[in-house]
mmCIF file of C-alpha atoms in Angstrom:
data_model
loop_
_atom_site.group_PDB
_atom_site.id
_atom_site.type_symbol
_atom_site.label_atom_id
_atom_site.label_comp_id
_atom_site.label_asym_id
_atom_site.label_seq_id
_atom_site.Cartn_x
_atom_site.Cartn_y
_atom_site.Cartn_z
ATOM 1 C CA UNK S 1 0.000 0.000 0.000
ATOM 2 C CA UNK S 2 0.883 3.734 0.013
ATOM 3 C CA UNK S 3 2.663 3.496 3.304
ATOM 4 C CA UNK S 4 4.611 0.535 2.577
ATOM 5 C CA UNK S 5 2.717 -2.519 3.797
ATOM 6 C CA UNK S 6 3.366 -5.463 1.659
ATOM 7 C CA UNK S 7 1.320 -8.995 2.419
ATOM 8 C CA UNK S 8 -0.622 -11.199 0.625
ATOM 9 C CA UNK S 9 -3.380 -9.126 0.835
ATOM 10 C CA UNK S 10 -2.488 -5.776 0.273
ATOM 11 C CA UNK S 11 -1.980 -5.632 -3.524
ATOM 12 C CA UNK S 12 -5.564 -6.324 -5.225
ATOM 13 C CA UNK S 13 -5.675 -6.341 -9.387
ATOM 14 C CA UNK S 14 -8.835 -6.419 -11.122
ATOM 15 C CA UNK S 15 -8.629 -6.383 -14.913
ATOM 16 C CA UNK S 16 -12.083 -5.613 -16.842
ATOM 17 C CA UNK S 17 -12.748 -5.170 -20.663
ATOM 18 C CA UNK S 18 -9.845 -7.054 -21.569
ATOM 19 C CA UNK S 19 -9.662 -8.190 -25.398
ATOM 20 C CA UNK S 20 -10.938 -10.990 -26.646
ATOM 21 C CA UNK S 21 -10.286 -13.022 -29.628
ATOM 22 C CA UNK S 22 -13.808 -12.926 -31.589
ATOM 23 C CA UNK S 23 -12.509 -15.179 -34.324
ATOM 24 C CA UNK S 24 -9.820 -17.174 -36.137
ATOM 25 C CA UNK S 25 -8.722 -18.312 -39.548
ATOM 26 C CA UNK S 26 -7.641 -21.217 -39.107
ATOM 27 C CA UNK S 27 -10.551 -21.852 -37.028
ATOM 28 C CA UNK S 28 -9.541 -21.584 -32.570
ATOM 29 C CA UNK S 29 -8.493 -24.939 -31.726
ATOM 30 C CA UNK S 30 -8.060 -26.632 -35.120
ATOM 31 C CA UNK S 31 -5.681 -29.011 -35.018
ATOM 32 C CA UNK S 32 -2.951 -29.936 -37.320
ATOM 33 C CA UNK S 33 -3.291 -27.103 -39.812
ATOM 34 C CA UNK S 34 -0.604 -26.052 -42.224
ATOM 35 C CA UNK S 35 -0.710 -22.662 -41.743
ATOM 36 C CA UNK S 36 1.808 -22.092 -44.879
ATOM 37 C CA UNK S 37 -0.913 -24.023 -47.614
ATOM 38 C CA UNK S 38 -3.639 -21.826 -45.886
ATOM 39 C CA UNK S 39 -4.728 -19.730 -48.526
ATOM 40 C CA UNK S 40 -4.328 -20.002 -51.978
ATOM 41 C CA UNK S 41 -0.539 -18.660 -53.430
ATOM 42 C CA UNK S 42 -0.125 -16.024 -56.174
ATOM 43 C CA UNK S 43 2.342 -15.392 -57.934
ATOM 44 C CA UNK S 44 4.580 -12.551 -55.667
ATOM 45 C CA UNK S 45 2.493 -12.448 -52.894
ATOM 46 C CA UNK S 46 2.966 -14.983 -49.811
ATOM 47 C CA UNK S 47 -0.166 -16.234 -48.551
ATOM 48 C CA UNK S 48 -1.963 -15.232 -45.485
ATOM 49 C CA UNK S 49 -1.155 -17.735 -42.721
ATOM 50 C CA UNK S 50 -3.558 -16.727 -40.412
ATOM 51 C CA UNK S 51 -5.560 -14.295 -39.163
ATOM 52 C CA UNK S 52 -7.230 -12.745 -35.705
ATOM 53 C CA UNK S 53 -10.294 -10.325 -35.359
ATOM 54 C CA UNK S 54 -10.186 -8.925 -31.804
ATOM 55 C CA UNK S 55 -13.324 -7.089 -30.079
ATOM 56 C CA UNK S 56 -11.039 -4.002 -29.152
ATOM 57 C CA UNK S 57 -8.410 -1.823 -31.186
ATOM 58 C CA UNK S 58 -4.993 -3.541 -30.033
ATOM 59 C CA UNK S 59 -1.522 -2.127 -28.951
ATOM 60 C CA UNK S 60 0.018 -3.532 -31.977
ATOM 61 C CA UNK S 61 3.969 -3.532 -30.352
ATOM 62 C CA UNK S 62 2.647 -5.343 -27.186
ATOM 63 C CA UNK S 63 0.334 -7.753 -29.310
ATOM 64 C CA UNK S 64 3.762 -8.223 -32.089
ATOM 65 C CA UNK S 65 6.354 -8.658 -28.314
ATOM 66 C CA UNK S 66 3.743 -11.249 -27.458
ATOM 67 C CA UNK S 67 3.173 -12.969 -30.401
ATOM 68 C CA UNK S 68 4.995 -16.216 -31.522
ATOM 69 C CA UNK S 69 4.163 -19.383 -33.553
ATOM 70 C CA UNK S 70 5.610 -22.788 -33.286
ATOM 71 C CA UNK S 71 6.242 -25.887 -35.496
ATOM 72 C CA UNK S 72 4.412 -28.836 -33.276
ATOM 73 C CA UNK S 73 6.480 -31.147 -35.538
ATOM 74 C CA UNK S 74 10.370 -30.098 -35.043
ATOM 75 C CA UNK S 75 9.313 -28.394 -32.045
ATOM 76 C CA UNK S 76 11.057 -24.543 -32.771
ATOM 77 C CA UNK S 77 10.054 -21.556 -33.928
ATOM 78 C CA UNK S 78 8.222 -20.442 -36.682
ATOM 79 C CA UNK S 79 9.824 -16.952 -38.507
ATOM 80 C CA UNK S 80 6.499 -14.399 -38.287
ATOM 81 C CA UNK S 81 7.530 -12.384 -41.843
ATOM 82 C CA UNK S 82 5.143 -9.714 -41.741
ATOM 83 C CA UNK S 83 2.080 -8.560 -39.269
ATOM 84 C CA UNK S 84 -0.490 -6.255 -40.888
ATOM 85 C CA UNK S 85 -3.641 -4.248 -39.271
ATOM 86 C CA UNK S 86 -6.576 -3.398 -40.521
ATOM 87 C CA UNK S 87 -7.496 0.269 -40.183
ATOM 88 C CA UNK S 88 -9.402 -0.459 -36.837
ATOM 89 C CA UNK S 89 -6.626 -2.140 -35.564
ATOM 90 C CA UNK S 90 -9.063 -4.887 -34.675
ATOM 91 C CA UNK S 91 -8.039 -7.654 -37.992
ATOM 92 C CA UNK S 92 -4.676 -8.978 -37.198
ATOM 93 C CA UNK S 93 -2.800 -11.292 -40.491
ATOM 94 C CA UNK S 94 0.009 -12.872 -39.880
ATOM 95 C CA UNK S 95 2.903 -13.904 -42.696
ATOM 96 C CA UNK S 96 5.238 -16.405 -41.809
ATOM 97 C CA UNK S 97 8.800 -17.675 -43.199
ATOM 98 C CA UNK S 98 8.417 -20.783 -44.577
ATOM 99 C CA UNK S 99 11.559 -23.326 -44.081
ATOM 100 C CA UNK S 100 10.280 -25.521 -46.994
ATOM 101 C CA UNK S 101 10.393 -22.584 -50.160
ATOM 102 C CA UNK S 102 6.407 -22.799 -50.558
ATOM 103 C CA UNK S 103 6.323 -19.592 -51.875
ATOM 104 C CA UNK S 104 8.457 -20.399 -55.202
ATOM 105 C CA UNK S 105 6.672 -20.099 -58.253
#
């Protein structure tokens, strides 16, 4: 507290109107996806990996800090490539690296 006081008791948090995921692509909880066939390729543009619509505008540095993706199979990380936001800064797509050269024409 303001005086000093520190026990279990004397530091209270309560968080309200925290964001929420409102939906996926890939759909929440899908299993086994391969995020890099996701969408269909064209020719110089990667695809969209996946994608996040949140019910609030989002701090875009804290959401990118938090953010990372990993490779169930070989167990590491996945390279995010690009983040984008929609004007609202609600519609989060994500680009990632992809290891295998998917992208090549």
């Amino acid at each position: 507290d303001i005086r000093g006081n520190v026990g279990a008791d004397s530091i209270k948090v309560l968080v309200t109107n925290s964001p929420q995921a409102l939906s996926t692509d890939p759909a929440d909880k899908e299993k086994d996806n391969d995020i890099y066939k996701h969408t269909e390729k064209k020719k110089g543009l990667e695809p969209l990996n996946f994608q996040v619509i949140f019910n609030k505008a989002m701090d875009t540095v804290s959401v990118r800090m938090a953010m990372e993706v990993k490779n169930k199979d070989r167990d590491s990380d996945v390279e995010i490539k690009e983040i984008t936001w929609d004007s609202d800064m609600k519609t989060m797509e994500v680009r990632c690296y992809d290891p295998v050269g998917e992208y090549e024409s």
